[in-house]
Coordinates of C-alpha atoms in Angstrom, one line a residue:
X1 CA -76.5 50.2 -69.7
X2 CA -78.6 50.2 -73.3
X3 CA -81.4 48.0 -73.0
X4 CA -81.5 44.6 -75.1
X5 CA -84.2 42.6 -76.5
X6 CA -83.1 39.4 -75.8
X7 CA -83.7 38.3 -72.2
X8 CA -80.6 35.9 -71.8
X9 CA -78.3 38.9 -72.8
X10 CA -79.7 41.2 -70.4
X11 CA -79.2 38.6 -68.1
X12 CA -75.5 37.8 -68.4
X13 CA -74.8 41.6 -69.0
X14 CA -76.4 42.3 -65.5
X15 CA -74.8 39.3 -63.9
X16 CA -71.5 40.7 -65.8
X17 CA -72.0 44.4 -64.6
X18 CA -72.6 42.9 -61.5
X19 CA -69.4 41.3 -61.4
X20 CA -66.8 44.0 -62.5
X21 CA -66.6 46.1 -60.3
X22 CA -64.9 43.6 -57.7
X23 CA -62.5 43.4 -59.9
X24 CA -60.7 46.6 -58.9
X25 CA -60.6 45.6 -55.4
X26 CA -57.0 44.6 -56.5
X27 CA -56.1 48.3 -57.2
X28 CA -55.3 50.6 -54.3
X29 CA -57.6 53.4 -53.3
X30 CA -56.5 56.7 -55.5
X31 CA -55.8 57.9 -58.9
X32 CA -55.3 55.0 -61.0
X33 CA -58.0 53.1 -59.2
X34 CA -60.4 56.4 -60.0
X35 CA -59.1 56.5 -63.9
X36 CA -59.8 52.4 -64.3
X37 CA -63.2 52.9 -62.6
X38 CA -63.9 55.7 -64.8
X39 CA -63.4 53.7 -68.2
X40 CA -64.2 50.4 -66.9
X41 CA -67.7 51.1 -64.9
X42 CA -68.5 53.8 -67.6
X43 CA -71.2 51.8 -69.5
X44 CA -70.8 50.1 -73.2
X45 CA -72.6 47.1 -74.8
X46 CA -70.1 44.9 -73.3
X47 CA -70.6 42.3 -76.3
X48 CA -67.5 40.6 -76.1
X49 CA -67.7 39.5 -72.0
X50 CA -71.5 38.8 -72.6
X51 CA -70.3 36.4 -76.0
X52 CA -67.9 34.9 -73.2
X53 CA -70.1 34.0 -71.2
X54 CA -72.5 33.1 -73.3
X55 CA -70.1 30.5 -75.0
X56 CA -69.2 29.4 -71.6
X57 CA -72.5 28.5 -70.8
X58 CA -72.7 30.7 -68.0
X59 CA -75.8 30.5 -66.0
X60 CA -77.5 34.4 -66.5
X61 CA -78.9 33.8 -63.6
X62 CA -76.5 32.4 -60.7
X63 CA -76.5 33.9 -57.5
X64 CA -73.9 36.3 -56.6
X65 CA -72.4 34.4 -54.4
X66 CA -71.2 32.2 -57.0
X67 CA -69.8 34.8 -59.1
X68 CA -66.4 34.3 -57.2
X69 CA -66.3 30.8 -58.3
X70 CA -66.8 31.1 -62.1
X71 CA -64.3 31.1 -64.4
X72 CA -66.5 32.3 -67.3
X73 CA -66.6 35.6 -65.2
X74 CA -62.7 36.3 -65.1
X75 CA -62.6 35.3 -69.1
X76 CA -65.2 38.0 -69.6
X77 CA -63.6 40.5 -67.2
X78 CA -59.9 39.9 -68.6
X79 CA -61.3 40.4 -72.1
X80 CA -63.1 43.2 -71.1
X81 CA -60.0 44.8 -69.5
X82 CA -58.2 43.9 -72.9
X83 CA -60.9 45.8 -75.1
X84 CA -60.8 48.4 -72.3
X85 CA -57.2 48.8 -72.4
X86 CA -57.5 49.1 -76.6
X87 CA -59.4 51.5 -76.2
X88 CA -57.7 54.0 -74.1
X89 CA -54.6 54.0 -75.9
X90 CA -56.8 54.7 -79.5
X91 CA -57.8 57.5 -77.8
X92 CA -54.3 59.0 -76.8
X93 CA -53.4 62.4 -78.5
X94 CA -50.6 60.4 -80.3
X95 CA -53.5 58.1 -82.1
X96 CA -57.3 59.1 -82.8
X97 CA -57.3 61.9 -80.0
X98 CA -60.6 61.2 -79.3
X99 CA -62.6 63.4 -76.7
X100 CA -65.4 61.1 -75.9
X101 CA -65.7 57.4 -75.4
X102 CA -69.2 55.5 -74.4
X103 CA -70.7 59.6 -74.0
X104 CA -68.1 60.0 -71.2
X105 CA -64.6 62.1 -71.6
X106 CA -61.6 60.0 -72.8
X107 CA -59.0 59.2 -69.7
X108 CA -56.6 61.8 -71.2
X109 CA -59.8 64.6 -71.6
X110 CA -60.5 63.7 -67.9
X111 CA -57.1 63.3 -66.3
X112 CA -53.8 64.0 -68.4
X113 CA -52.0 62.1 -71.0
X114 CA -49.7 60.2 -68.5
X115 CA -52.4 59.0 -66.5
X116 CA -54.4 57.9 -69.4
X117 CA -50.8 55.6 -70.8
X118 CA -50.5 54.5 -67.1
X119 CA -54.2 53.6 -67.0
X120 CA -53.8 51.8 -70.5
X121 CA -50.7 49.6 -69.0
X122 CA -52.3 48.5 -66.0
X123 CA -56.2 47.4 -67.6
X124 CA -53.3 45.2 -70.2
X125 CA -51.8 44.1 -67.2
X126 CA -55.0 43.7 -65.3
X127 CA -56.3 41.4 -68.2
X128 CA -53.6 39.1 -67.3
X129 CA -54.0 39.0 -63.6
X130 CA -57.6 38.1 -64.0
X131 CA -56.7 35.7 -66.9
X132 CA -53.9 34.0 -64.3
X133 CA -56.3 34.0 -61.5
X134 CA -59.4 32.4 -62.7
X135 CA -60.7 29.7 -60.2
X136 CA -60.0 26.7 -63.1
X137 CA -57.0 24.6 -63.6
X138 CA -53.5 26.1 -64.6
X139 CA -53.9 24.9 -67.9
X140 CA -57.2 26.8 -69.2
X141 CA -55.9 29.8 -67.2
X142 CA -52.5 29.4 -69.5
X143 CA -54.9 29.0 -72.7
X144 CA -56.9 32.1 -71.3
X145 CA -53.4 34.1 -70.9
X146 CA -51.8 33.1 -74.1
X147 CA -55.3 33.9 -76.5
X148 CA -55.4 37.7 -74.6
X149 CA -51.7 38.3 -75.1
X150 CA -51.6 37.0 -78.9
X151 CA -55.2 39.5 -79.1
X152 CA -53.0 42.2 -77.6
X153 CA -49.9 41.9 -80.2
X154 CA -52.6 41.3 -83.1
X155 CA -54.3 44.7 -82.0
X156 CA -51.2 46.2 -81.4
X157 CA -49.7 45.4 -84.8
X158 CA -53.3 46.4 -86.4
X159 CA -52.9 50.3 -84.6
X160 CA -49.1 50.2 -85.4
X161 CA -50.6 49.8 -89.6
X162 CA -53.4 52.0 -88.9
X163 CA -51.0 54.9 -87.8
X164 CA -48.4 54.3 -89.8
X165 CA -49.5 53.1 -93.3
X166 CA -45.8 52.9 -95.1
X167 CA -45.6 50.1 -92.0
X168 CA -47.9 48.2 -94.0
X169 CA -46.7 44.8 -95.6
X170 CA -49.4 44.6 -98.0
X171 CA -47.6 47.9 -99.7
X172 CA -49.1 51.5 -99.8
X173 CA -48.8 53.3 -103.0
X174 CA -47.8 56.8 -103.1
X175 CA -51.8 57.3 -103.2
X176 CA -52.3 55.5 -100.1
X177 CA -52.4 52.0 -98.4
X178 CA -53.3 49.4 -101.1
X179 CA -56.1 46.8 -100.4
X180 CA -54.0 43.8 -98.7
X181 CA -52.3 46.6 -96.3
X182 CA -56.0 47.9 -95.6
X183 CA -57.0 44.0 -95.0
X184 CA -53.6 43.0 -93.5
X185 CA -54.4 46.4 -90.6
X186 CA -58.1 45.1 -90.2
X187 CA -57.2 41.3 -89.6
X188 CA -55.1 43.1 -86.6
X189 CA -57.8 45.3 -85.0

């Protein structure tokens, strides 16, 4: 993990690191379990569960014991699944093609296409489990599940303008995508 500055974020990204990987225990032994493990363990800043917490007011340094019990963890975790899951599918052949991600190979470097997709599907999914099963009352876990589905269509309609500019409502010329189609694919990713 890179090393930050700020003591409180080094805190609630160990207490975070510490956290994720239980969250596969829901995944059965074998390749998909490998191929989320592989992206999901692999490192990264992890700003956006860190910013979670941190706007939570989760306490950097609770026991783990209590990690089990705090619903600021499974918001950071689904979210991190989400970004996870964004990820993966950039990277497909069909989209950036990257090679590497977070100085590791891509899913679809390391494995094959398919299991990359399959991978992709179930971190989305994943998000939503966690989301669903935070220890909280039904109606933040609906809040929770609702804000990482409408991120997912945003995202998904940002990549869908990214990779296909004429898809852009904001107009392309035949020289390219105009400003508001540029701004219109950013607002989505």
């Amino acid at each position: 993990m890179t090393a930050f500055p700020d003591p409180t974020y080094a805190a609630l990204a160990a207490r975070f690191e510490r956290f994720l990987p239980a969250t596969l225990d829901r995944i059965p032994p074998g390749l998909l379990r490998e191929a989320l493990a592989h992206v999901l363990l692999g490192g990264g800043k992890r700003f956006r569960p860190v910013l979670c917490l941190a706007a939570a007011g989760a306490d950097p340094g609770a026991p783990p014991e209590e990690d089990g019990r705090d619903p600021a963890l499974f918001a950071a975790a689904a979210l991190e699944w989400m970004h996870t899951y964004s990820l993966v599918h950039d990277d497909l052949p069909a989209l950036d093609d990257d090679d590497w991600r977070r100085g590791r190979p891509t899913l679809h470097r390391k494995y094959d296409e398919a299991t990359a997709i399959l991978a992709g599907d179930a971190l989305h999914a994943g998000a939503l489990v966690l989301a669903a099963g935070a220890p909280c009352g039904s109606e933040p876990r609906a809040a929770l599940c609702r804000l990482l589905a409408g991120a997912s269509l945003a995202m998904v309609h940002g990549q869908v303008l990214d990779t296909i500019p004429h898809a852009m409502t904001g107009g392309a010329s035949p020289s390219g995508p105009t400003v508001e189609g540029i701004l219109e694919m950013i607002d989505g990713k």
